[in-house]
Amino acid sequence: MNPLPVLHDGVRTADLDIVSIPGLPTLHPRYKWKDHNQWLREVLSHRVPQARIMAFQYDFGHDSQEVAWMQLMQHAEGLLYSLIHRREGVDSRPIIFVCFSFGAFILKRALLLAKDQRAFRSILDMTGGIVFLGCLNNETRPNFEDLCLKCAAVEMGVHKKDRVIESLRQDHRWTFVKEVMEDFRALNGPFPVRILFELNPSSIGSRQFVVRTMKQECLCSEQVSRLGWDTEQLVPVQKNHAELTMYPQRSDDDAYFQLFMKTLSEMIEEVVPKSVMLSKDLSASNGSKSVLSLDLSSDDDVASLLTPSKPSLNMPSGVNIPCFVTWPYDENPNFIGREDELEQIHTRLYSIDGTGSQQRVFALTGLGGMGKTQISVKYAFKYRKDYHIVLLAHASGQSKLAESFSLFADKLGLGAGMSPIKAKQAVKDFLGSIDAPWLLIFDNADTDDKIQLLDEFWPCKSQGSILITSRDHTLVKRFTGMELVEMTKPNAVDLLLRLIQFEKDVLDDADVIEEEIAAEKIVKRLGFLPLGISQAATLIINDSCSLASFLEDYTLRELVEDSATIQLDSPRNGYKYTLRTVWNMNFESLTKDQQSLMKLMSFLDPDRIQLRALKDGLLKPQGSDFDFISSPHKLSKCRAGLLRSTLVSQSRNGRELRMHRLVQAYCQLRMDIEESQKNFRSAINLIKDVWPVPTREMVHNPALWEEQRELLPHVQKLCEFYVKSCENGQPLIPHTEANWDFASVLYEAGWFCYESGLLESVSELLVPAKEYCIRHLQKGGGYRILADIYGGLGSLATESNQFQRAYDDFNEEWKCLKLAFDAAELTRPSIWEVFGLGRVGNGLQGLHRYTEAEEYYRMALKAWEGLPGDRKVWVSNMCTCLWLQGKLDEGEKTIKVVIKDENDATNFRTGLAMNCLGNIQISQAERLKQEGKTEEGEARLAKAMATHTKVLQLFTIALGQRHHKTADIMYKVGWHLHRRQEYQKALDMLNNALGVYASQPKIFKNEIARTKYKLGCLQQDMGEHIEGGALIREAERLRKEIVAPEDWEPAQGEKAFDDIVQFWTR
């Protein structure tokens, strides 16, 4: 062991040396040299960037119960020899010593030797100052010997009667100890001395357990701490002796960390004035390259990533304002009534002075079909002049919201073709930064997780206006708003008469009265429901009948009113709506083929049914499932008929159909269980045939994401309908059969969600898929797809840092694959075997079982021989495993083989490999610096930063700036910038990473804790002690929730937070 390792050698040319000398904790069972050194490397190096920092390491009877004071004093010569060696060529550089407790005995003896011995004299001459912490300096105080023994017991975590303490008590060299202390006090050196002494009492015994009956006393009080020098200053600290013998933690909430740093900084300023350091800094930096010029100086994109632009009131070129997006809704010319509701909404949402100084929110709730969406659309059109931006988002699920925000990003001019996550953040950031009135409508926020979804897509800043429509009346209490009730009878009658274009002038007075009475009866029977009134009006027009005759036909159509209603339970009463009676007339007017298409579509996502998907489905052999649309001509005829019926509507571009959810529910209610099962199976077959499935060796393929994203809502609906049907006791897939296509479709959609970063949607698809497979395994044929599902669940667990769960799921995947081989579902060689073995390696590596993980990675790569595909992912994971085992040279050699093109941004695999290389380069740099090769180490760190900066560029292109993997590399680049004291750039980078993680807080809780800790450290190093300390304590609170209670201990530095994130995130 090198007794005086260099832990930090200055960012540029060092102006002074700082030497840390610990006390007597080396016998304490919890003491770790690495904790002492880690503090100096991670904390002090940032606060004193111009210093070379060294830690004196010594062994005081570590393996023996027989210890003596002379053993301690003898280390003084070792300290001097080590200093002379380290300071060769820089012996005129000032030294500041930081001594803890009995470490002061070593330093005092060393400086006295330096005074008397010419070979060491330069050490005393260049001593610029000393900081003593918890040190006994006055041997003349009463009971001095007893105080020494008590301090030793506290520091080593033993009882005062312990054999080690008894050995020190019986040491006959007490006189020598006192002579050293007396001679040092007489030295009265010219350099400044700061003495931190304790104010809190200590219990003599274990640091972990306080013996209540034991007497407590303040050990290193002011009196015993005084040296009596002219240059000394005493600093009281609200700590006990045990706490004062360790460096202060960043998370301390009692200002000790700030006090210590202030004390040390003032001494450094006295020894090496800032004017001197500044002149050297300017000289050293003159003509030097900044971090942005490292290998990437010509790349403007990367430069902008490293220095994110601040929101500006001046809009960038290309932004489209005003912007009005209510797709697919146009203004309804037949909208009537609801004036009071519209006025109430506007009063709440609109700021009269137009400043938008605070965010205004209104929740409009009510039963389905009540007209909430139409009111929100009417509000948008009526008051569009009051808002510079109006955006209507479909809030019925994460994928729908993501699609809406992608459209907003395009229409606003923020960028077309963005990934969903990138588009979401771009719109949120834009709305949060613009100083202009805007309106955002969240329409149909009805999912169980609507609050989380709204939080995820909610604009960041406290400005703007937000209107929410939902069936959940509890949102009114949460946000303020109103619960919409049915239309008034006069308004309902007026709506019906307007929709049918009723003309009084062409009728006799008696006929007018008859028609008006019929209108009142019709709207009453329809429960004054706007949607029902609209549907009835359409039927009246299409049939060219009078209101009176419609009322007569309506009662004669063999419709059982009570048993055939679509009942929508109000949170306040059991009101029933007779919509089905109206829609039956529409439905029965359709041809058989048109009805078949309606039934098929009733199991798809009703908001966006792509005609392209239906056409593509025609190209697949489906038997008789799709005879009704077996040709483009038949499909076109069916579409036209459905549009005439008004049961569906069409997008403006004619590419998509839309069905109201109540119409969808009605279609399903018309079918018996056998017909429902048949059409559900057809819907599965359709989506399976049009879903773009990547080959297994190219499973990480962003090129397919856009098409998969469009189809995702259909799979989510299939899953939702199946789960509910099982809960109702009428499963849409009979339990007597196994439909592995259903499980496969759920898996493919779940894997897309995982790959594209929609992690909160993964388990919603894969857990039902797993349960389905397990229920039907005995029917044969499901082992491979079940293995895929376990692999997807394990991958999700790795991203959410659930290490044991990930390993368990990957282990289950491998078991299922072996059964699939046994059952001849798979044959070797197989890419499935590669993934199965490699994922077990991932699970083992997450549990820090690196040797076993390496073995599985090597088996996976062996199994890949002779198979096509890009091996970068598994080579990268194996080389990360080598890195974490310290096999740096082997890891570097292996990873470089697979990096063919450092500019390959077609997918994220090259970036993944280079990220691994950058981490290896950091560890190589640390090793070089520990070997005293400082310049080589700094050069390797610069190379690592260039590598990681390049990865950031590749990930941003391949995955988007808002993908969590991009956030991981943002954190790493921020780490580099922090190390280089480029604080503002580091702050921007880390805040960007935190913003990505915060968009899915349940998934990325560990990453949030880690990033907040780093941000807190950064803020403290920038002098913002209160803000930084608060962030660090918040990070520790999160970490305590994450780490098992039996494994918990306070974090000593960054490593504690690195350990709670997955290996590829580090």
Coordinates of C-alpha atoms in Angstrom, one line a residue, residues 493-516 541 545-547:
V493 CA -86.1 20.3 -28.1
D494 CA -84.4 23.2 -29.8
L495 CA -81.4 21.0 -30.6
L496 CA -83.6 18.3 -32.1
L497 CA -85.6 20.8 -34.1
R498 CA -82.4 22.5 -35.4
L499 CA -80.8 19.3 -36.4
I500 CA -83.8 18.2 -38.5
Q501 CA -84.1 21.7 -39.9
F502 CA -87.7 22.0 -38.6
E503 CA -89.7 24.6 -40.5
K504 CA -92.8 25.9 -38.9
D505 CA -93.9 28.1 -41.8
V506 CA -94.8 25.1 -44.0
L507 CA -97.1 23.5 -41.5
D508 CA -100.5 24.3 -40.1
D509 CA -100.7 25.4 -36.5
A510 CA -102.2 22.0 -35.5
D511 CA -99.3 20.2 -37.1
V512 CA -96.8 22.5 -35.5
I513 CA -98.2 21.8 -32.1
E514 CA -98.3 18.0 -32.8
E515 CA -94.6 18.0 -33.9
E516 CA -93.5 20.1 -31.0
I541 CA -83.7 13.0 -41.8
C545 CA -90.3 11.0 -41.6
S546 CA -92.1 13.5 -39.3
L547 CA -91.4 13.7 -35.6

